[in-house]
PDB file of C-alpha atoms in Angstrom:
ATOM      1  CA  UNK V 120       0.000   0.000   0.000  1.00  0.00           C
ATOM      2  CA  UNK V 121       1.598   3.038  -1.245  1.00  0.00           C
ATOM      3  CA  UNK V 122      -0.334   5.570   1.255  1.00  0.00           C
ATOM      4  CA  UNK V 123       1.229   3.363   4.669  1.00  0.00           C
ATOM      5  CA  UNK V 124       4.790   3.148   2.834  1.00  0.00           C
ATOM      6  CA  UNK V 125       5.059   6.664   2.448  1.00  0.00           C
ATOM      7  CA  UNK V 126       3.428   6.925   6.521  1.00  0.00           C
ATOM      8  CA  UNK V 127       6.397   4.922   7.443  1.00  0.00           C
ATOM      9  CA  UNK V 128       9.169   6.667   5.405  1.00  0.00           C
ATOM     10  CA  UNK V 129       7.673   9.937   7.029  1.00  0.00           C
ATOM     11  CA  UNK V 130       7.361   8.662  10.216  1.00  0.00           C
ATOM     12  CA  UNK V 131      10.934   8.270   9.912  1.00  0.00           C
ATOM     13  CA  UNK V 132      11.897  11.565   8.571  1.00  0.00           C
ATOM     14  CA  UNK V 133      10.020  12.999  11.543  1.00  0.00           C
ATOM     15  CA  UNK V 134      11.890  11.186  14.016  1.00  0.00           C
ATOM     16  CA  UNK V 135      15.356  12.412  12.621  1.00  0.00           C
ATOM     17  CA  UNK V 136      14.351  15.815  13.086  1.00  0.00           C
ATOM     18  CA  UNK V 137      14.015  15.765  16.833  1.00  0.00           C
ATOM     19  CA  UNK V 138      17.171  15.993  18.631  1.00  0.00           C
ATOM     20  CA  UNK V 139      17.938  12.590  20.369  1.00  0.00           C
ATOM     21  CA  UNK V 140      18.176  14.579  23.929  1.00  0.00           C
ATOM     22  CA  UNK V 141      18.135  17.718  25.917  1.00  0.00           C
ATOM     23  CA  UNK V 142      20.723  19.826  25.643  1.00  0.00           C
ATOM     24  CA  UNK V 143      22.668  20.207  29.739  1.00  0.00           C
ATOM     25  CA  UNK V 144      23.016  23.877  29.633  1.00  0.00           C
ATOM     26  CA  UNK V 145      24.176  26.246  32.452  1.00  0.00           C
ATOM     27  CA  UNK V 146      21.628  28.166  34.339  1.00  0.00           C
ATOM     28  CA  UNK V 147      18.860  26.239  32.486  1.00  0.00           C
ATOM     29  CA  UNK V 148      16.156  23.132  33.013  1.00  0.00           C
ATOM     30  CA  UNK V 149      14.629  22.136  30.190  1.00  0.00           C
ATOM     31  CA  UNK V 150      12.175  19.840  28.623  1.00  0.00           C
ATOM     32  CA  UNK V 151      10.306  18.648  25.536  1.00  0.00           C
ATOM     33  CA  UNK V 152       7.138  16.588  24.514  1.00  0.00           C
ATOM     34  CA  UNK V 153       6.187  15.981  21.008  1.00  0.00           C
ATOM     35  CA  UNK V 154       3.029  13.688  20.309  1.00  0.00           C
ATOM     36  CA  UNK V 155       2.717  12.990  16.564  1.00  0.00           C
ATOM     37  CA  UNK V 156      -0.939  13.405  15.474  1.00  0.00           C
ATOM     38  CA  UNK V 157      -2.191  10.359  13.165  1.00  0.00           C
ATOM     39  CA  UNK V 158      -1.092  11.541   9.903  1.00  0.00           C
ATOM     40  CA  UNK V 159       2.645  12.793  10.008  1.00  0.00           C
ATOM     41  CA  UNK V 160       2.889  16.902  10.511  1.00  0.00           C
ATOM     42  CA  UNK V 161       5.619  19.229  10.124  1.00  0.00           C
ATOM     43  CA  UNK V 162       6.466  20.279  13.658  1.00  0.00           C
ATOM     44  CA  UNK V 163       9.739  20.026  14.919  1.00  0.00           C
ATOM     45  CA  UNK V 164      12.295  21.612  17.528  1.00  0.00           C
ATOM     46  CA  UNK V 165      16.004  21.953  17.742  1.00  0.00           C
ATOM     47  CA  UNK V 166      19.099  22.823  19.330  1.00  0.00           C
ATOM     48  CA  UNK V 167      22.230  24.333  18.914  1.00  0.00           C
ATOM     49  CA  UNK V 168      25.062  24.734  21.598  1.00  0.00           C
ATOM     50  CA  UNK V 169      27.962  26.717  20.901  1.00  0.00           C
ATOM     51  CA  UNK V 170      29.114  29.814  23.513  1.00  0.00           C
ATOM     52  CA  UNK V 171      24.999  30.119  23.949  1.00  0.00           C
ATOM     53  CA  UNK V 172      22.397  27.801  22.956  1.00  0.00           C
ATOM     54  CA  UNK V 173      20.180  28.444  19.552  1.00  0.00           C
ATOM     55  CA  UNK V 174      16.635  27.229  20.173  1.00  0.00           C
ATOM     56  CA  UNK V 175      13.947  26.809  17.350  1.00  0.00           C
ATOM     57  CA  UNK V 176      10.572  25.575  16.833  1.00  0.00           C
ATOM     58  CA  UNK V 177       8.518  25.670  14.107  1.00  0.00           C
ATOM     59  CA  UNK V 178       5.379  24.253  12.188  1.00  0.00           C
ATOM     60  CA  UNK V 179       5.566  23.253   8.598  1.00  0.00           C
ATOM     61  CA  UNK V 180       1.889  23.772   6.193  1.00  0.00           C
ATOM     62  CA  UNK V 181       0.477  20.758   4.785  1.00  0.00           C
ATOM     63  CA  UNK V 182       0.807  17.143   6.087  1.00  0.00           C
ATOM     64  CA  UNK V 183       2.448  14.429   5.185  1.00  0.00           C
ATOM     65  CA  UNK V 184       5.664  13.188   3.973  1.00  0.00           C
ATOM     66  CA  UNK V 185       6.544  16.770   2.283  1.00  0.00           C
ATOM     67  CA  UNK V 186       5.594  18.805   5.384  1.00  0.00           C
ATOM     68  CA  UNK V 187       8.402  16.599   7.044  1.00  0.00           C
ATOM     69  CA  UNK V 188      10.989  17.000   3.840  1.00  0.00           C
ATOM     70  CA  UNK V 189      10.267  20.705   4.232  1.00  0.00           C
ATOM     71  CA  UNK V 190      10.840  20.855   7.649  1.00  0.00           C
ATOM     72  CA  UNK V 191      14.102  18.872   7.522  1.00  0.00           C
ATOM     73  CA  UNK V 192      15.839  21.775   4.734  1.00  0.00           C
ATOM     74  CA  UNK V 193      14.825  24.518   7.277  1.00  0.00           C
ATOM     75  CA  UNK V 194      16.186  22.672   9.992  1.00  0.00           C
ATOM     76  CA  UNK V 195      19.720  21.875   7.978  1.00  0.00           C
ATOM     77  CA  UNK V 196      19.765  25.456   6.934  1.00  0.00           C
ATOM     78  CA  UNK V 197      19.561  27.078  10.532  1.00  0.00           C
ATOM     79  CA  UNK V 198      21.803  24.798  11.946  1.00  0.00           C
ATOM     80  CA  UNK V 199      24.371  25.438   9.316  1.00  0.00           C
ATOM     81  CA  UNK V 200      23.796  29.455   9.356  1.00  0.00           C
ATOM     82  CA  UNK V 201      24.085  28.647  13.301  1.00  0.00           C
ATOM     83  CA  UNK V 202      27.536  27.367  13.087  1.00  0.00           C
ATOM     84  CA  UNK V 203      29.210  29.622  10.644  1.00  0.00           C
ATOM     85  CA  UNK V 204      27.635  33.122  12.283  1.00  0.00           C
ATOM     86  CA  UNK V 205      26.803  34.583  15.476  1.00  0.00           C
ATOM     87  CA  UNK V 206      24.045  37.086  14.849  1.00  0.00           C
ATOM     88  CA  UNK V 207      20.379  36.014  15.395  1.00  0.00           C
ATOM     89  CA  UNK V 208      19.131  37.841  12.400  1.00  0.00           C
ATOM     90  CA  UNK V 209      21.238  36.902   9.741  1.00  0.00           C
ATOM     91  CA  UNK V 210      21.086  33.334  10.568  1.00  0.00           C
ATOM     92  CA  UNK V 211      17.168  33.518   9.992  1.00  0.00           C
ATOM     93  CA  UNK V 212      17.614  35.620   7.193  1.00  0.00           C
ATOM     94  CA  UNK V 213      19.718  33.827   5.098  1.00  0.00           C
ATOM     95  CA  UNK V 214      17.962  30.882   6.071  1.00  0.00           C
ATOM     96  CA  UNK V 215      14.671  32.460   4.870  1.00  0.00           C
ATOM     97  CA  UNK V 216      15.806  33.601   1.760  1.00  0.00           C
ATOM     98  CA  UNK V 217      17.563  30.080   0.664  1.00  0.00           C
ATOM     99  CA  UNK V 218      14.812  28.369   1.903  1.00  0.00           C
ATOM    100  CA  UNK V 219      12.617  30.790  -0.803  1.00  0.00           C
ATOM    101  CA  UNK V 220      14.385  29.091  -3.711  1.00  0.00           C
ATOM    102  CA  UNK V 221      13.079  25.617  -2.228  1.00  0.00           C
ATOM    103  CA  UNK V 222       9.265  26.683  -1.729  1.00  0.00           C
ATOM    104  CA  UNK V 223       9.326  28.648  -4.827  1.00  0.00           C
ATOM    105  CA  UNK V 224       5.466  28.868  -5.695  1.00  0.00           C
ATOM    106  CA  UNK V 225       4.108  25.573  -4.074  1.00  0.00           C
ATOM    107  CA  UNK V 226       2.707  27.816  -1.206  1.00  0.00           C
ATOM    108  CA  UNK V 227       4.433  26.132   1.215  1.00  0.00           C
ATOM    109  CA  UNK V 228       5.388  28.031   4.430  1.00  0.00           C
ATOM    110  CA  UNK V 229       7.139  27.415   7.819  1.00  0.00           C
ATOM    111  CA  UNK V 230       6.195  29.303  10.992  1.00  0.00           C
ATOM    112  CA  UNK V 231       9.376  29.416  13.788  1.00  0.00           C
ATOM    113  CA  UNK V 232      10.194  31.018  16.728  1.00  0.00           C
ATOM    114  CA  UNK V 233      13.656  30.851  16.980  1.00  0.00           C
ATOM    115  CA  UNK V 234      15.838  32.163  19.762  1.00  0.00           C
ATOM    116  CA  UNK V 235      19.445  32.433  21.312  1.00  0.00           C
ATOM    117  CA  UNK V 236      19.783  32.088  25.286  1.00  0.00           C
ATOM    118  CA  UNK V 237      23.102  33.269  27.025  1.00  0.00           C
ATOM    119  CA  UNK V 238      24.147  31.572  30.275  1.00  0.00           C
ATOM    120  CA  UNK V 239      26.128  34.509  31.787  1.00  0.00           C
ATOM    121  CA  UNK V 240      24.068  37.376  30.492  1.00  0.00           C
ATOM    122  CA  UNK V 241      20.826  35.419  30.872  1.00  0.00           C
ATOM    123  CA  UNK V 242      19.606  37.404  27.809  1.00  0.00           C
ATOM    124  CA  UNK V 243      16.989  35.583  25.893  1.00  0.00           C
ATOM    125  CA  UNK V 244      16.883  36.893  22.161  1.00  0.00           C
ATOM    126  CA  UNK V 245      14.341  36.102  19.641  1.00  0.00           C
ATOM    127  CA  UNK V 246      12.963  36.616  16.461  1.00  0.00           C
ATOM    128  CA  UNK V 247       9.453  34.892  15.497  1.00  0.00           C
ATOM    129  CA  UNK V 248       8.557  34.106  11.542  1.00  0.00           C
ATOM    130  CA  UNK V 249       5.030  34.266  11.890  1.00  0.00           C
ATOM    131  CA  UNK V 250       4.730  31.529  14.918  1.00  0.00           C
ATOM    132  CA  UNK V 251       2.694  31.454  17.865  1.00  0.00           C
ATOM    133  CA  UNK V 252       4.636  33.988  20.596  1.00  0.00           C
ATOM    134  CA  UNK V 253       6.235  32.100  23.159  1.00  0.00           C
ATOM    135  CA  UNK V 254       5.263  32.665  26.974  1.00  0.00           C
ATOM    136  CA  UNK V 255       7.207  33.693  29.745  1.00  0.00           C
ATOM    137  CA  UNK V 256       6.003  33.314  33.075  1.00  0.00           C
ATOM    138  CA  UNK V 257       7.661  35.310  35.337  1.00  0.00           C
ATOM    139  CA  UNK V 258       8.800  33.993  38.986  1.00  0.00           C
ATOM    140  CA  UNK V 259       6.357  36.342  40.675  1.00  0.00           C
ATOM    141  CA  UNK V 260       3.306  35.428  38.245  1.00  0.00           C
ATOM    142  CA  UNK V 261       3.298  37.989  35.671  1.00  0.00           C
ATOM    143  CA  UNK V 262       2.722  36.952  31.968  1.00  0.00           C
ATOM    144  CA  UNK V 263       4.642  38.354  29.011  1.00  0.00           C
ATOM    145  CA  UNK V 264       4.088  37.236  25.345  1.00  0.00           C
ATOM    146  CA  UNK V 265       7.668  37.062  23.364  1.00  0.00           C
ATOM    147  CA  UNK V 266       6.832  37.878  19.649  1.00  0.00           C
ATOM    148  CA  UNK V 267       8.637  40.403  16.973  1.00  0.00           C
ATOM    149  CA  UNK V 268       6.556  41.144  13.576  1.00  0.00           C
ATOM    150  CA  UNK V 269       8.116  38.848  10.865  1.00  0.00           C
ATOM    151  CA  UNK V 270       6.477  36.633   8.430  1.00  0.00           C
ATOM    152  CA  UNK V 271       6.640  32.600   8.030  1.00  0.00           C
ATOM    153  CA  UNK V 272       9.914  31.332   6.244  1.00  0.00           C
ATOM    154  CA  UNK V 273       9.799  30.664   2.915  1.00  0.00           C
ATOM    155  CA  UNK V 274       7.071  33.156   1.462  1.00  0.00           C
ATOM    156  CA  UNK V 275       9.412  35.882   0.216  1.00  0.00           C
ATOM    157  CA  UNK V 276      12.496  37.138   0.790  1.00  0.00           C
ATOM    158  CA  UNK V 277      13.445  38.898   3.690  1.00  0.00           C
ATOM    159  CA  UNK V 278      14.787  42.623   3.657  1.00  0.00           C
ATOM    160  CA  UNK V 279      15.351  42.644   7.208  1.00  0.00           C
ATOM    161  CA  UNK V 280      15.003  40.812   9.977  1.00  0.00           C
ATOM    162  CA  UNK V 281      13.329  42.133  13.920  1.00  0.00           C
ATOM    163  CA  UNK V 282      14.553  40.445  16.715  1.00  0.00           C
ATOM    164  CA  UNK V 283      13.881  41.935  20.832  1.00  0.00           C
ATOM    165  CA  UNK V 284      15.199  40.606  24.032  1.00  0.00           C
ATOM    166  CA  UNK V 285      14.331  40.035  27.735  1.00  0.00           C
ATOM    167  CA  UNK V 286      16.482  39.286  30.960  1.00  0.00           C
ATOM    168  CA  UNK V 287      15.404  36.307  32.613  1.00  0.00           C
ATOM    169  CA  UNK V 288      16.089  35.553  36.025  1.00  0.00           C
ATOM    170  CA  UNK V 289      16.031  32.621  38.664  1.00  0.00           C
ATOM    171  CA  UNK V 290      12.780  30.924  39.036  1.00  0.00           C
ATOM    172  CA  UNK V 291      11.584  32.407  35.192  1.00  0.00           C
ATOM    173  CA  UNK V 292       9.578  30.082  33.276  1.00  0.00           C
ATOM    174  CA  UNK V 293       9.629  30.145  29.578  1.00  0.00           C
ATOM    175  CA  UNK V 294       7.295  27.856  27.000  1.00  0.00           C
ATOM    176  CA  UNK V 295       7.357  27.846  23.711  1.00  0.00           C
ATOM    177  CA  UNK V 296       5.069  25.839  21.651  1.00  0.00           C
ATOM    178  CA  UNK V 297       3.154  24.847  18.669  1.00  0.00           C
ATOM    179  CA  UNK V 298      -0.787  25.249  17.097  1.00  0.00           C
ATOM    180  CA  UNK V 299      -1.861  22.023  18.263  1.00  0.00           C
ATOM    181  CA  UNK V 300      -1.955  22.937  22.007  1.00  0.00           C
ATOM    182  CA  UNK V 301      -4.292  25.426  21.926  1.00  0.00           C
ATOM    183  CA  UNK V 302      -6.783  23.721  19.227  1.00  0.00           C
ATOM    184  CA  UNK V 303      -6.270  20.414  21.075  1.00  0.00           C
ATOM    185  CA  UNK V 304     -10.133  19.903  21.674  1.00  0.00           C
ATOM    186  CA  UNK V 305     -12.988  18.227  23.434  1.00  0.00           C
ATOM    187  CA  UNK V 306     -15.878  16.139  21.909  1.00  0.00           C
ATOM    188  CA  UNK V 307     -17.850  19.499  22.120  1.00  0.00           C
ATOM    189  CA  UNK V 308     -15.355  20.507  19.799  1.00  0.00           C
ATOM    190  CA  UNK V 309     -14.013  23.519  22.761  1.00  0.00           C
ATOM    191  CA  UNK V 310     -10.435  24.503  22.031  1.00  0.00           C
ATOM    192  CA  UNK V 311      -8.046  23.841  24.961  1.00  0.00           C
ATOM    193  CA  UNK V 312      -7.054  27.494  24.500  1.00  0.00           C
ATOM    194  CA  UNK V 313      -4.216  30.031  25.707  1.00  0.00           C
ATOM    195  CA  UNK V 314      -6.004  31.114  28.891  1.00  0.00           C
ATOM    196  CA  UNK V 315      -6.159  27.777  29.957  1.00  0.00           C
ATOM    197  CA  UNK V 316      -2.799  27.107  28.880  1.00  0.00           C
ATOM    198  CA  UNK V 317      -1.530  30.318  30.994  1.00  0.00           C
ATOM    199  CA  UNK V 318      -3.726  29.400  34.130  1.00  0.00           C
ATOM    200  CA  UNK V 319      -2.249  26.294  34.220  1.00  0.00           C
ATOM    201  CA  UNK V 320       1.730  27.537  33.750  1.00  0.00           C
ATOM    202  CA  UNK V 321       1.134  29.839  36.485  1.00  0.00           C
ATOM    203  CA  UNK V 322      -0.586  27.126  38.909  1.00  0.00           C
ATOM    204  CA  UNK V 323       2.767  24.910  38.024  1.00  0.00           C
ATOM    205  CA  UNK V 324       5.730  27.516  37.957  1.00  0.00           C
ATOM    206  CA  UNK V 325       7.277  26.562  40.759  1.00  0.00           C
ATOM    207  CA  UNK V 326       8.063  22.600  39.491  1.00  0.00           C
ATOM    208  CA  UNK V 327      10.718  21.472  37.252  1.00  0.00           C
ATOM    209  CA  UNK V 328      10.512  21.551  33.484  1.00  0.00           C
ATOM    210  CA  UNK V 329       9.879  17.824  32.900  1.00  0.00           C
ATOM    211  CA  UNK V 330       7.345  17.804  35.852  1.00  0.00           C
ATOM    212  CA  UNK V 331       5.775  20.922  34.253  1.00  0.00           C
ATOM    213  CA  UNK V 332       5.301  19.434  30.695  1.00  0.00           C
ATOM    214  CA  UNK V 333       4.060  15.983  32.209  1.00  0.00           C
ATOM    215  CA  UNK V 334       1.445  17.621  34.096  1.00  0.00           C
ATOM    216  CA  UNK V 335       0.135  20.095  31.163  1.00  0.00           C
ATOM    217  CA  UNK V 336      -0.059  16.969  28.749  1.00  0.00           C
ATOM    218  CA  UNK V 337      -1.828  14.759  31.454  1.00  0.00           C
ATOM    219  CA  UNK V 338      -4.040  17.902  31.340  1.00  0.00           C
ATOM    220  CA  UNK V 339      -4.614  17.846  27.751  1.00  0.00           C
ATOM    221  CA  UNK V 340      -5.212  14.152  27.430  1.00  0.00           C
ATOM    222  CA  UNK V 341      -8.045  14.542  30.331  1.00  0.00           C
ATOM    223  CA  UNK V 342      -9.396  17.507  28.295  1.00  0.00           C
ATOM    224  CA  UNK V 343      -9.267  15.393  24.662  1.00  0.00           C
ATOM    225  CA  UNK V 344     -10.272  12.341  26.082  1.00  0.00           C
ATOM    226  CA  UNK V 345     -12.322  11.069  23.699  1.00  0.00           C
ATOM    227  CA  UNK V 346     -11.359  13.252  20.691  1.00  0.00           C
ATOM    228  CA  UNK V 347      -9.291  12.514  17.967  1.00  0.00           C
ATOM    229  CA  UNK V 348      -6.132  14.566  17.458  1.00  0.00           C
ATOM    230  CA  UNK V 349      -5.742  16.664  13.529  1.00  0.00           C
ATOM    231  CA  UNK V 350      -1.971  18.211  14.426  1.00  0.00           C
ATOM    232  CA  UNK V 351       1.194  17.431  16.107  1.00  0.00           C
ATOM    233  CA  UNK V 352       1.792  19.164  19.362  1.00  0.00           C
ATOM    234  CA  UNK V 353       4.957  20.123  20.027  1.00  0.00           C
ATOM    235  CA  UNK V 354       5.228  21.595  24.018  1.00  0.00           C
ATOM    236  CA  UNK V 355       8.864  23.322  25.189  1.00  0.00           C
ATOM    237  CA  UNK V 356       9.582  24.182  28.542  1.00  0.00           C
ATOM    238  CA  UNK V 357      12.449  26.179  29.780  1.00  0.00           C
ATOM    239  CA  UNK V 358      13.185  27.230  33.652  1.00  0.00           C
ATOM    240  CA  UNK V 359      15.771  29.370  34.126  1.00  0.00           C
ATOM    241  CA  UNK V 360      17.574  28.265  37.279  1.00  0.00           C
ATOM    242  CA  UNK V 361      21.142  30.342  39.281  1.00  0.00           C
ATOM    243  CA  UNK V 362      24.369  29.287  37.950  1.00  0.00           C
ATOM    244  CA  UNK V 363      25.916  27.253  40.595  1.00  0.00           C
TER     245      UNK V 363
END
């Protein structure tokens, strides 16, 4: 059956685009969940440690094996503009603007947040390409959304590039994330929604990252149950802990 041979080959791809563990970074706790939805997606996150550590996520349009072939030349492309420069918006950029000669008119599109973190500094830096903003929870409660303008990758070429940046300290929580959180839904077809999503963060702050995203998916399964899932959901928790 040609349909479940090209499942499995995609399956595959998917699987070599997630990075085969956290990265151990100073000053920082994190964890990741991913939960493929039936039919493969285009989701993915990465890492990239040098001096600081590069984080992305991002969403690919469509499903299916070319969503995940898609996903995997962005992925290539920021990692290699990660290693060879050290500016935030020029490895985007150039990323963007290669990547444009790949989509060319198929319409194809990729959302990402994508972000640099320094240790020492604790400066969090970020540019997002059309994605949903990320979510930082600060240690006392308050909410702040993380989000530049920008469009997705891979729709035109990029004249410039807006990035902004926030000091995080001890006890900060920061999630990033993708669609298929928030339209995770019940039989009554009710979206799991941001508010939700935020209520819960705050309620959990104080736990570690992996105890954080195993409680919010628990959460999400108890609020599905019964519901079938249409989209990947990709969930990225970061907790920014003292340097020892």
């Amino acid at each position: 059956d040609i349909y479940a041979n090209e499942l499995l080959i995609g399956e595959k791809v998917q699987k070599s685009l997630l990075p085969k563990t956290v990265p151990h970074f100073p000053g920082l706790d994190i964890a990741v969940h991913f939960i493929s939805a039936k039919e493969v997606g285009g989701d993915f996150y990465d890492f990239l440690s040098n001096d600081k550590l590069m984080i992305t996520i991002a969403d690919t349009s469509g499903k299916g094996i070319s969503a995940c072939l898609y996903s995997l030349s962005v992925r290539s492309m920021l990692r290699s503009y990660g290693e060879i420069h050290h500016k935030l918006d020029r490895i985007v950029n150039e990323t963007n603007n290669l990547f444009c000669l790949d989509t060319g008119d198929t319409g194809v599109f990729v959302t990402a947040f994508v972000a640099f973190y320094e240790p020492i500094s604790r400066i969090f830096q970020y540019t997002n390409c059309g994605h949903l903003p990320a979510i930082c929870i600060r240690k006392s409660g308050e909410v702040e959304k993380l989000t530049t303008s920008g469009m997705a990758l891979g729709v035109a070429h990029f004249q410039q590039i807006s990035t902004n940046q926030i000091k995080l300290e001890d006890g900060d929580l920061l999630v990033l994330l993708t669609d298929g959180i928030l339209e995770a839904h019940n039989i009554e077809q009710e979206f799991f929604g941001e508010r939700r999503l935020i209520n819960l963060l705050k309620e959990k702050r104080h736990l570690s990252a992996q105890r954080i995203v195993d409680e919010l998916i628990k959460e999400i399964d108890v609020f599905t149950s019964g519901a079938s899932q249409h989209d990947d959901i990709t969930l990225l928790v970061m907790r920014i802990s003292l340097l020892p």
